[in-house]
Short mmCIF file of C-alpha atoms and ligand atoms in Angstrom, two decimals:
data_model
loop_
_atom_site.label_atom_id
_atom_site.label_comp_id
_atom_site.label_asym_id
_atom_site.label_seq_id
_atom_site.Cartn_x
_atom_site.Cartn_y
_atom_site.Cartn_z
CA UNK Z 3 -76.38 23.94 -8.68
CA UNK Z 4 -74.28 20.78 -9.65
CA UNK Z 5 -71.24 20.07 -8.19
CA UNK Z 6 -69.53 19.69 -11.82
CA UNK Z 7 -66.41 21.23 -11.44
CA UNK Z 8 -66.03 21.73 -14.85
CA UNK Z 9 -68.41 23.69 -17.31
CA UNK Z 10 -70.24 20.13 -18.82
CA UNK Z 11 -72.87 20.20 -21.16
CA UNK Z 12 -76.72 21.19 -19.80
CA UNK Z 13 -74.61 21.85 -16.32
CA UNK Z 14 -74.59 25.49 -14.70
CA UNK Z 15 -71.04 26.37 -14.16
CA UNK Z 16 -70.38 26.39 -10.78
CA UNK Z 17 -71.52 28.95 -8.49
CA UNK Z 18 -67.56 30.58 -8.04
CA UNK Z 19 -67.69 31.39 -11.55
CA UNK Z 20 -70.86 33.42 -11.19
CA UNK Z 21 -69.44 35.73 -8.60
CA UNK Z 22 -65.81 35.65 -10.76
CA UNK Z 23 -67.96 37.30 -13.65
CA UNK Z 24 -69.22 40.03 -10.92
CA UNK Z 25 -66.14 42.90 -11.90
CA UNK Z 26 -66.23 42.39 -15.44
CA UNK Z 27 -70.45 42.71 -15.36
CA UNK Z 28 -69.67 45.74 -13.68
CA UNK Z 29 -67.43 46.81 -16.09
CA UNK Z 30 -69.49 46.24 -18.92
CA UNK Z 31 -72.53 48.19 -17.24
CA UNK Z 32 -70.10 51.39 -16.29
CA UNK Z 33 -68.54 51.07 -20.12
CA UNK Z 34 -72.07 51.23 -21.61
CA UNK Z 35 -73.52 53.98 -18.64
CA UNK Z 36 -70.89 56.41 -19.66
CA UNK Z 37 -71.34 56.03 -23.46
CA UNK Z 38 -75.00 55.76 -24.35
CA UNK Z 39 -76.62 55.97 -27.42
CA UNK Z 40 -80.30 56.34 -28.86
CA UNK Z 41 -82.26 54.28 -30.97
CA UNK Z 42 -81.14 53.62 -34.08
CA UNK Z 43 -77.86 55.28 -33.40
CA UNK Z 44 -75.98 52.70 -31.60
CA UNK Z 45 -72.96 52.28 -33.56
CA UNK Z 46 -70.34 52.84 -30.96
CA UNK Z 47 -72.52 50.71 -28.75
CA UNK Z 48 -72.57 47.65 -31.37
CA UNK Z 49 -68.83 47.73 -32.06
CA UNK Z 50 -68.27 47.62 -28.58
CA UNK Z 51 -70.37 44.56 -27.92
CA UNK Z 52 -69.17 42.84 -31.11
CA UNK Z 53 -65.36 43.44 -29.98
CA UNK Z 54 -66.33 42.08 -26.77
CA UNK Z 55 -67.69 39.26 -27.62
CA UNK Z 56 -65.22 38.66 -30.39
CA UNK Z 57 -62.44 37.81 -27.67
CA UNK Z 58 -64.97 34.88 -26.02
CA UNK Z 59 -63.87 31.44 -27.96
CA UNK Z 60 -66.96 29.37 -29.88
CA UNK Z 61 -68.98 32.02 -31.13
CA UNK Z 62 -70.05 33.19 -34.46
CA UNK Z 63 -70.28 36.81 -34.43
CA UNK Z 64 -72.18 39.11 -36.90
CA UNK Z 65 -74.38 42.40 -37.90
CA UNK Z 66 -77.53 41.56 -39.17
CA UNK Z 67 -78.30 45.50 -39.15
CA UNK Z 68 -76.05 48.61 -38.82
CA UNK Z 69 -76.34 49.20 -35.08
CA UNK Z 70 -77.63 45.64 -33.55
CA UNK Z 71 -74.76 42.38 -32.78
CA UNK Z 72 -75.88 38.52 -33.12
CA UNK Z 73 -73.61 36.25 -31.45
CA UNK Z 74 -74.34 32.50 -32.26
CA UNK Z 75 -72.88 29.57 -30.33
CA UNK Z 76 -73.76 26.25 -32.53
CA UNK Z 77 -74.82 23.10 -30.92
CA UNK Z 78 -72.23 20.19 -30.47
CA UNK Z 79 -74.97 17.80 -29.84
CA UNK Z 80 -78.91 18.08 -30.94
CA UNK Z 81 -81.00 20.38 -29.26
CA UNK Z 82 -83.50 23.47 -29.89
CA UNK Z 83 -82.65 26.86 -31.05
CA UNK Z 84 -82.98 29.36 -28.32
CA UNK Z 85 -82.76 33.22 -28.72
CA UNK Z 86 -82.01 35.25 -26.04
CA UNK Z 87 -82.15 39.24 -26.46
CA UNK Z 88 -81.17 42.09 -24.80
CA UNK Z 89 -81.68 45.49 -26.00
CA UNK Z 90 -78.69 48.03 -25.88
CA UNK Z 91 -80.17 51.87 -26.79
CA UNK Z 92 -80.41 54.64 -24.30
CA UNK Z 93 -83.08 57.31 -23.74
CA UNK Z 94 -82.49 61.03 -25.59
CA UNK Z 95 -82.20 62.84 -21.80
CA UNK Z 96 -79.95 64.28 -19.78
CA UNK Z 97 -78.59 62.37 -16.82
CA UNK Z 98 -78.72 64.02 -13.59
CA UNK Z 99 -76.86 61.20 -11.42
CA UNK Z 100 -73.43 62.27 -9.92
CA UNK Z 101 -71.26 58.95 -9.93
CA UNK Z 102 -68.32 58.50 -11.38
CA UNK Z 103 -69.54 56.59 -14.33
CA UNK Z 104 -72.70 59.03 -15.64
CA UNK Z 105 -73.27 59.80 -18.81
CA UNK Z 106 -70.22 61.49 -20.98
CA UNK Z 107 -72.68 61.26 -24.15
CA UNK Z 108 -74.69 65.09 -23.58
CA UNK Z 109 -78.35 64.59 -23.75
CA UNK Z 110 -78.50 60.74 -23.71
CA UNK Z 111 -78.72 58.65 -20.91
CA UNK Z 112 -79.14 54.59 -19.96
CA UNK Z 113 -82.62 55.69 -17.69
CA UNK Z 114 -83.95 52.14 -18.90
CA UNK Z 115 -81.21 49.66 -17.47
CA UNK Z 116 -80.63 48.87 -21.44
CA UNK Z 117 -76.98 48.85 -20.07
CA UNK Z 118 -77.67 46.52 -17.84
CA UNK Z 119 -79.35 43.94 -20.00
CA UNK Z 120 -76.72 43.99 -22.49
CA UNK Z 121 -74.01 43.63 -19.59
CA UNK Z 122 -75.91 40.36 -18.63
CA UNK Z 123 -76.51 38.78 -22.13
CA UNK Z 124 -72.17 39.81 -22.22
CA UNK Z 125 -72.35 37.67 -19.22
CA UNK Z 126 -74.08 34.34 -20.22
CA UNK Z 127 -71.76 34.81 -23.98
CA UNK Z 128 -68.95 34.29 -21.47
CA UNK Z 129 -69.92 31.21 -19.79
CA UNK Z 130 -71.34 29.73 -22.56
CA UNK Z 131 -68.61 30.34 -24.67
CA UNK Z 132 -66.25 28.90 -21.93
CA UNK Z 133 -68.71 25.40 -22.02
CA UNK Z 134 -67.23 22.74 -23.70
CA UNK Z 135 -70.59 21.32 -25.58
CA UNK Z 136 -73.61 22.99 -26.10
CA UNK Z 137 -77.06 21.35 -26.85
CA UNK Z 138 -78.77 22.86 -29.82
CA UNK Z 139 -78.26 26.27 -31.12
CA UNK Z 140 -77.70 29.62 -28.76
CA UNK Z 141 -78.42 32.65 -30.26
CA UNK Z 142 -78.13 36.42 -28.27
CA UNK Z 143 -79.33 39.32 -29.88
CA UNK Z 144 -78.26 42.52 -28.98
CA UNK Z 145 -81.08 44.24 -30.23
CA UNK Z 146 -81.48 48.05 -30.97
CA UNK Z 147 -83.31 50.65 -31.00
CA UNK Z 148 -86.14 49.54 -28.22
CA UNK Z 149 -87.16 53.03 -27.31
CA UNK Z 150 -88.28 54.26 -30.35
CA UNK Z 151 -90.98 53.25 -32.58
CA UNK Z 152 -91.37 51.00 -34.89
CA UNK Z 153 -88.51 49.34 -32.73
CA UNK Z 154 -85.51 47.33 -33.85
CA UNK Z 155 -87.20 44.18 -33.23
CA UNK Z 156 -89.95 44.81 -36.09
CA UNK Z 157 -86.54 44.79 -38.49
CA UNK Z 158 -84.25 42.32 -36.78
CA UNK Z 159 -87.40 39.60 -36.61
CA UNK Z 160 -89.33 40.46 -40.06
CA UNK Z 161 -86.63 41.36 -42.11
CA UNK Z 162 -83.42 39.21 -41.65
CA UNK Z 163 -83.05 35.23 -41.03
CA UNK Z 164 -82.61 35.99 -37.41
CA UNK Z 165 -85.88 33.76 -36.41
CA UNK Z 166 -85.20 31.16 -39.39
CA UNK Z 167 -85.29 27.88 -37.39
CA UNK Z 168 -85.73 29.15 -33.48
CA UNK Z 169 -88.18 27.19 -31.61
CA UNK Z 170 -88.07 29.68 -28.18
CA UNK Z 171 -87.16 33.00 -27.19
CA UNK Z 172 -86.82 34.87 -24.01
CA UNK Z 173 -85.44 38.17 -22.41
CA UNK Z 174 -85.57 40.11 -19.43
CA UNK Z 175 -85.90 43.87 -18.44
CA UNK Z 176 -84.81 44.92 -14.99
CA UNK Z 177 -87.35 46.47 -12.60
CA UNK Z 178 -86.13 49.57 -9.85
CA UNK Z 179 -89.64 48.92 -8.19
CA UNK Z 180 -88.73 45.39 -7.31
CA UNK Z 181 -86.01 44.61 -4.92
CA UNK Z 182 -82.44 43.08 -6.54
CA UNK Z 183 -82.42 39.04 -6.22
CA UNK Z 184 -86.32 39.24 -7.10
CA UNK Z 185 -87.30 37.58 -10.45
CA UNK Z 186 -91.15 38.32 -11.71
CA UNK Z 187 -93.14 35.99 -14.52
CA UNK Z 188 -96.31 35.86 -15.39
CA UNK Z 189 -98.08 33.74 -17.84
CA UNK Z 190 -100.16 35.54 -20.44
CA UNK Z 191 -100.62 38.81 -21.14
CA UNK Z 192 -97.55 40.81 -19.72
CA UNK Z 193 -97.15 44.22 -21.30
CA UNK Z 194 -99.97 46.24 -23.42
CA UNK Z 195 -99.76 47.55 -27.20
CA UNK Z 196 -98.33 51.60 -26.80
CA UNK Z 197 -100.50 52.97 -29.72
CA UNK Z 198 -100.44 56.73 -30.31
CA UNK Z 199 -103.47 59.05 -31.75
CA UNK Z 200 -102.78 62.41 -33.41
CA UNK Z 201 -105.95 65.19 -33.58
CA UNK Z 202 -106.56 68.64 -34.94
CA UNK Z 203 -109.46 70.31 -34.22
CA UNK Z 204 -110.04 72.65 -37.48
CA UNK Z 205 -111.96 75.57 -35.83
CA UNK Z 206 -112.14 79.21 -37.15
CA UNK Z 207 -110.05 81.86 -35.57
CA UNK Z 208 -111.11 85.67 -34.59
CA UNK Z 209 -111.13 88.20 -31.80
CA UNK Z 210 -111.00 86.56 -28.33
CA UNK Z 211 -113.74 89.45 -27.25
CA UNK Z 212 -116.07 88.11 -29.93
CA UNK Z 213 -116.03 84.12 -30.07
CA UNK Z 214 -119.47 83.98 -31.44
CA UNK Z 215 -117.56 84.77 -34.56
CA UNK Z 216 -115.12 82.01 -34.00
CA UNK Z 217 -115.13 78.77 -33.85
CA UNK Z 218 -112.54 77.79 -30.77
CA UNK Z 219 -110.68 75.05 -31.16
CA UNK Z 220 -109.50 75.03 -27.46
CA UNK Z 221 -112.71 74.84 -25.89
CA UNK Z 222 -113.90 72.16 -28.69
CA UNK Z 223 -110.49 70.21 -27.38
CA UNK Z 224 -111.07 70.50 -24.32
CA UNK Z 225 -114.30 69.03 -24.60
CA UNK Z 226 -112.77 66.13 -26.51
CA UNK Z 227 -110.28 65.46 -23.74
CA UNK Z 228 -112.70 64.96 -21.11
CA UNK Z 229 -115.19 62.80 -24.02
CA UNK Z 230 -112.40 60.36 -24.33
CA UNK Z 231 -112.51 59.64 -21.06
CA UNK Z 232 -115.62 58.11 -21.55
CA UNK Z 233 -114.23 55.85 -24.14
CA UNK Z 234 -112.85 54.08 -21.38
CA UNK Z 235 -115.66 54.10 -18.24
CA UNK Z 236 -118.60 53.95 -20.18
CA UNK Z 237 -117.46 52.55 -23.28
CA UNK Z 238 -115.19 49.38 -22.35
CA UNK Z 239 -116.56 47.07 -19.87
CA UNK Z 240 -114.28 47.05 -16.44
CA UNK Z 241 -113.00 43.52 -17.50
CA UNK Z 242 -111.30 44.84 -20.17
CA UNK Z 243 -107.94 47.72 -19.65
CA UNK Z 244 -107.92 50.04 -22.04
CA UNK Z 245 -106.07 53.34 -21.23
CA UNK Z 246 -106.79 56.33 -22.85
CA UNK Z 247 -104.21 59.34 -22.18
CA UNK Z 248 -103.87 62.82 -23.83
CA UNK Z 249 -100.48 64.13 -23.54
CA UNK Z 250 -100.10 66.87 -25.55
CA UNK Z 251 -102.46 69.83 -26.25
CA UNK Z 252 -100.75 72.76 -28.05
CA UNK Z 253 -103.12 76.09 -29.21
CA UNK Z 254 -103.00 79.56 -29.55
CA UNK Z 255 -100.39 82.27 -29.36
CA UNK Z 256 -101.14 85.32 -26.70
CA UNK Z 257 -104.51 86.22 -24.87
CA UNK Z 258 -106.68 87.99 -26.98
CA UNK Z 259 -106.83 85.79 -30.43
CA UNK Z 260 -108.85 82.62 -30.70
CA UNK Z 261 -106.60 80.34 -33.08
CA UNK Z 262 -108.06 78.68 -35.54
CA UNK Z 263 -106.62 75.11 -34.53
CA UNK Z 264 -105.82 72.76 -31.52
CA UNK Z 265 -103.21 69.59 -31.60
CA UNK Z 266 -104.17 66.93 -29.40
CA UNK Z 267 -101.96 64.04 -29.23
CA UNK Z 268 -102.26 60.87 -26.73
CA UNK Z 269 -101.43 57.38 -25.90
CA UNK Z 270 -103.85 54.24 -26.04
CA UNK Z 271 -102.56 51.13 -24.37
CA UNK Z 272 -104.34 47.89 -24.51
CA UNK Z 273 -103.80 44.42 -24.17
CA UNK Z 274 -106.87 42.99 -25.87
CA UNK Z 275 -106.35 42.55 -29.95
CA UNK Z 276 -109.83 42.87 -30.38
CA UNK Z 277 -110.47 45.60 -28.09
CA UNK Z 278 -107.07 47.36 -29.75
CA UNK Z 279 -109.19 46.66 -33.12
CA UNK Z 280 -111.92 48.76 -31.52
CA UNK Z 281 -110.73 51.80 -30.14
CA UNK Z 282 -109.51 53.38 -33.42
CA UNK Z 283 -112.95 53.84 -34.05
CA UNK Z 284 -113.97 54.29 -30.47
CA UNK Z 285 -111.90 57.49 -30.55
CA UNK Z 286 -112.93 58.87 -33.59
CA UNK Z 287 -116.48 58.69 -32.91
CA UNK Z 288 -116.12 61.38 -29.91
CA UNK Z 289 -113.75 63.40 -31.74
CA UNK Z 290 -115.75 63.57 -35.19
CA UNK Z 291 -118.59 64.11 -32.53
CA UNK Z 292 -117.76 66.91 -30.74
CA UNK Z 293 -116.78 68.42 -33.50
CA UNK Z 294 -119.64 68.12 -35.41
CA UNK Z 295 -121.70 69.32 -32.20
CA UNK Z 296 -120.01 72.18 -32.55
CA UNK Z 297 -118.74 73.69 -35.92
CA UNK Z 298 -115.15 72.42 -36.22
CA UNK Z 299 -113.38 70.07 -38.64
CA UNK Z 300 -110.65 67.78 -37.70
CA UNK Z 301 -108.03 65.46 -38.79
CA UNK Z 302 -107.23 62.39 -36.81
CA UNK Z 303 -104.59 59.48 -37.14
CA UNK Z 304 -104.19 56.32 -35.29
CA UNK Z 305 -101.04 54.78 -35.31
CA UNK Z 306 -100.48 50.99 -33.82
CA UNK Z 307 -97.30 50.68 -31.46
CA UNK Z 308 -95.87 47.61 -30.79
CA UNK Z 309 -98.17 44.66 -30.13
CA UNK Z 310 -99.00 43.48 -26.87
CA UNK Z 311 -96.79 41.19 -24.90
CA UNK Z 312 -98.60 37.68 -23.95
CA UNK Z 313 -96.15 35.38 -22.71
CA UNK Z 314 -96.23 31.76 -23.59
CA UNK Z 315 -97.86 29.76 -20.48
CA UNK Z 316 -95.55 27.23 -20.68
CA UNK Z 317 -92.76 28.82 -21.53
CA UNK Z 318 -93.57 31.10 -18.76
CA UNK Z 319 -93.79 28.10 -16.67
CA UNK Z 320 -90.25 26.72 -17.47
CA UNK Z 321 -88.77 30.14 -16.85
CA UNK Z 322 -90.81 30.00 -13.15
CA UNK Z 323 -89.00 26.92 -12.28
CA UNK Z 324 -85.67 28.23 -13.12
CA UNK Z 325 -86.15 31.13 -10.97
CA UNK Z 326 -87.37 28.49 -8.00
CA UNK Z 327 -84.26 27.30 -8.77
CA UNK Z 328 -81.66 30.14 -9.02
CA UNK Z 329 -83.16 33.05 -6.51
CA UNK Z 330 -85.71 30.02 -4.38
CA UNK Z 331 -89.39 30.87 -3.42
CA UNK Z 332 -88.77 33.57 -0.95
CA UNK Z 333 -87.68 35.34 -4.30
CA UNK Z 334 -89.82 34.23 -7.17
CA UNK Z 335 -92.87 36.60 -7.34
CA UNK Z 336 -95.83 37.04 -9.89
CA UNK Z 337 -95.29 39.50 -11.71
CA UNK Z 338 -97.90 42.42 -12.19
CA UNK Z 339 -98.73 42.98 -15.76
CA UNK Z 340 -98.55 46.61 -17.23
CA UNK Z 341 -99.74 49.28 -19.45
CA UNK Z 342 -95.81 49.92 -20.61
CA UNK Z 343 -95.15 48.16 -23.79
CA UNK Z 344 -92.08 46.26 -25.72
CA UNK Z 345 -91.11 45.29 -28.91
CA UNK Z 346 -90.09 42.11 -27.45
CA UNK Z 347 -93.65 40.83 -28.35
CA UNK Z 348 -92.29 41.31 -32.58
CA UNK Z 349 -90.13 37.70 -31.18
CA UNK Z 350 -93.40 36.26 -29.77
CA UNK Z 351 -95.50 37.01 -33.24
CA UNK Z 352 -92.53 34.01 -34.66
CA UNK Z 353 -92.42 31.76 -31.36
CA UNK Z 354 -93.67 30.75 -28.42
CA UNK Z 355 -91.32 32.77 -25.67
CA UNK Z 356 -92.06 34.35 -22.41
CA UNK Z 357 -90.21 37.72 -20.88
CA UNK Z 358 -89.77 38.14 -17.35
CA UNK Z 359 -88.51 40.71 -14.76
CA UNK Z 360 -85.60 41.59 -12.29
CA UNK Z 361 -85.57 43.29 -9.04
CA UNK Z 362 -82.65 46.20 -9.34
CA UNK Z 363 -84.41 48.34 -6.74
CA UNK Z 364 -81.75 48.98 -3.44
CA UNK Z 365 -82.73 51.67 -0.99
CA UNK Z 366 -80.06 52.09 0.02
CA UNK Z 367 -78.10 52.51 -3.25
CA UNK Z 368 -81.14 55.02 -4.38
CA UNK Z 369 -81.45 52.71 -7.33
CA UNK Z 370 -85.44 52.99 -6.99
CA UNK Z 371 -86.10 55.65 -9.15
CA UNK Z 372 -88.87 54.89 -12.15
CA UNK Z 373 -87.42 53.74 -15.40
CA UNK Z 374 -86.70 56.77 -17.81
CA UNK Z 375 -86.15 59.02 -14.57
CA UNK Z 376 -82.96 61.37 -14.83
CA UNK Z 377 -81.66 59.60 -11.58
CA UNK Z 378 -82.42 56.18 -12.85
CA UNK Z 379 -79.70 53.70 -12.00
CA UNK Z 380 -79.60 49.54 -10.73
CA UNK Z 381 -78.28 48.11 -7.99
CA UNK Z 382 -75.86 46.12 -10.21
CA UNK Z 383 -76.03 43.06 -7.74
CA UNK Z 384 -78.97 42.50 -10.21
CA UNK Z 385 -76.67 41.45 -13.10
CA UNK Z 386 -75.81 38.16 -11.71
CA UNK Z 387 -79.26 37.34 -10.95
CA UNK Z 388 -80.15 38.05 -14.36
CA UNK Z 389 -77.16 36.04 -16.16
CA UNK Z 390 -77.71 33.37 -13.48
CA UNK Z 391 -81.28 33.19 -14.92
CA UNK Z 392 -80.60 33.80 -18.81
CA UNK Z 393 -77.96 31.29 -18.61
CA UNK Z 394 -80.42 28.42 -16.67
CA UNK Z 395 -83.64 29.60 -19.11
CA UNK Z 396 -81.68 28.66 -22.18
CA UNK Z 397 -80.16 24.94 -20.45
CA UNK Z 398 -83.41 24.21 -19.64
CA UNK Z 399 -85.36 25.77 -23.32
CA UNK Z 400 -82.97 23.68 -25.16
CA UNK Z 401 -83.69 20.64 -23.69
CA UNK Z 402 -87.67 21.50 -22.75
CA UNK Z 403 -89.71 18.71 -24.81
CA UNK Z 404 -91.97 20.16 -26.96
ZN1 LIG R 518 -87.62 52.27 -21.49
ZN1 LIG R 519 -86.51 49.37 -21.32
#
């Protein structure tokens, strides 16, 4: 921290007016808790944000798409352009928390901390609205729609001028398995691609007493489950993480008819763009094999997810140092990378950016429930942390030499 007492340019403010922005992050958080929308349906959400943010001085405000808000502070002296993004859409579930600020939206829910991250990207528009000079170009994205395939970053980043001249992006998802005041990084690869694969099995139906005259389609599925299985320990060598997950398997009607199909549909996460080129095919050699071996037809569909999150090593680096900074060593950890995925890697197809993580996990608050859990919530002591570190990241990315 400097001991400015004045918001300068490339200064923090000064610690006091961290904790001063503690209430209103609070209030932001509760706002957004109570009234969550899903993806693609965040209008209420948006206009919110954008009327927040439309009472903070030295920002350009606008809608790039229905349901997402851009807010733009322009440099006063040169400097890079540096996107920050938070995403604001809630989970279609119903919230089975019992403080005062749960869900009043039925069968939606914030289970992801989505209200969290756009609380803290509220935050750092604050203070860096309140700064007197800027260096470069700020922009925060208040993205939608980052729960549902193909994700409002594919739109937002491929299909508006939202990436025209950035040179560095970064973002941040809280983390109820970490404790609050932790901050994770990692350089490289960070989060895997969530693809999806659909399968019928095409069998022939008949009388459950006879299946010599059938051709079942649950015991052919079956049989494909426990194949694909083998896509992953004897087909992919142990250096490489490939998951391969069937999580829905829907046949039949009542107990004495063999039906004449079986739906299988899964999940295949992966990290590795050539392995992820791979396992299309992978898959569709068991299924078009057991099938073959015994009678059936089927119909199969692979459908890519979003791409895997590598994070920029030195981008990763510079957002390392600025946790050293803000939280100190005792707090900085590496973080562990995982089979979830984000559409925060659509940013990192344009430029080089790195995403990290932040402890909300408080045992005593109960706020370690998994993400998407209908008792989800954060320890909200976590907001400051994370505008604390938004706020440093995009100082030091719009000075950081390149
Ligand atoms: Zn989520
Ligand atoms: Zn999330």
């Amino acid at each position: 921290m400097t001991s400015s007492t004045d918001l300068q340019n490339g200064t923090q403010p000064r610690p006091e007016r961290f904790s001063a922005l503690e209430g209103q992050l609070s209030a932001w958080r509760r706002h957004l808790h109570m009234h969550p929308e899903v993806s693609f349906q965040e209008h209420q959400t948006a206009a919110y944000i954008a009327g927040e943010l439309r009472g903070m001085p030295n920002l350009e405000v606008s809608q790039l798409t229905p349901t997402s808000v851009l807010a733009v502070r322009k440099g006063t002296h040169p400097g890079k352009t540096v996107l920050l993004r938070a995403d604001i859409d809630a989970l279609p579930m119903t919230e089975e928390n019992s403080f005062e600020f749960v869900s009043r939206n039925d069968g939606a829910m914030h289970a992801c901390g989505h209200d969290g991250h756009t609380a803290i990207l509220l935050g750092v528009a604050q203070l860096v609205s309140e700064a007197p000079a800027w260096d470069g170009e700020l922009r925060m994205i208040f993205q939608h729609a980052e729960e549902q395939s193909p994700g409002g970053a594919e739109e937002l980043v491929f299909e508006t001028s939202l990436m025209d001249g950035v040179d560095v992006a970064t973002g941040l998802h809280l983390n109820s398995q970490l404790p609050a005041g932790v901050v994770a990084v990692r350089p490289g690869a960070f989060m895997a691609a969530p693809d999806n694969i659909y399968i019928m099995v095409l069998g022939k139906g008949g009388h459950a007493a006879h299946p010599e005259e059938a051709v079942d389609p649950i015991a052919i599925g079956a049989q494909i489950v426990s194949n694909l299985q083998h896509v992953v320990s004897r087909g992919v060598s142990a250096m490489e993480a490939l998951v391969v997950s069937v999580t829905y398997f829907q046949a039949g009607t009542t107990t004495n008819v063999i039906p004449d199909r079986a739906e299988l549909k899964g999940t295949v996460r992966s990290f590795d763009p050539g392995l992820r080129e791979r396992a299309p095919a992978m898959i569709e050699r068991v299924v078009r094999g057991v099938c073959e071996a015994h009678g059936a037809r089927y119909e199969y569909r692979y459908e890519n997810g979003y791409r895997p999150l590598i994070n920029n090593d030195e981008v990763a680096e510079t957002l390392r140092q600025v946790a050293l900074e803000v939280v100190g060593e005792a707090r900085t950890r590496e973080a562990n990378a995982t089979m979830g995925g984000e559409d925060f890697s659509a940013y990192l197809e344009k430029v080089p950016g790195a995403y990290f993580n932040v402890g909300s996990g408080n045992a005593e608050l109960e706020s370690g429930f998994p993400h998407h859990h209908p008792r989800f919530t954060i320890d909200e002591a976590a907001l400051s942390t994370g505008v604390q570190m938004m706020y440093a990241a995009a100082l030091r990315l719009g000075k950081a030499e390149r």
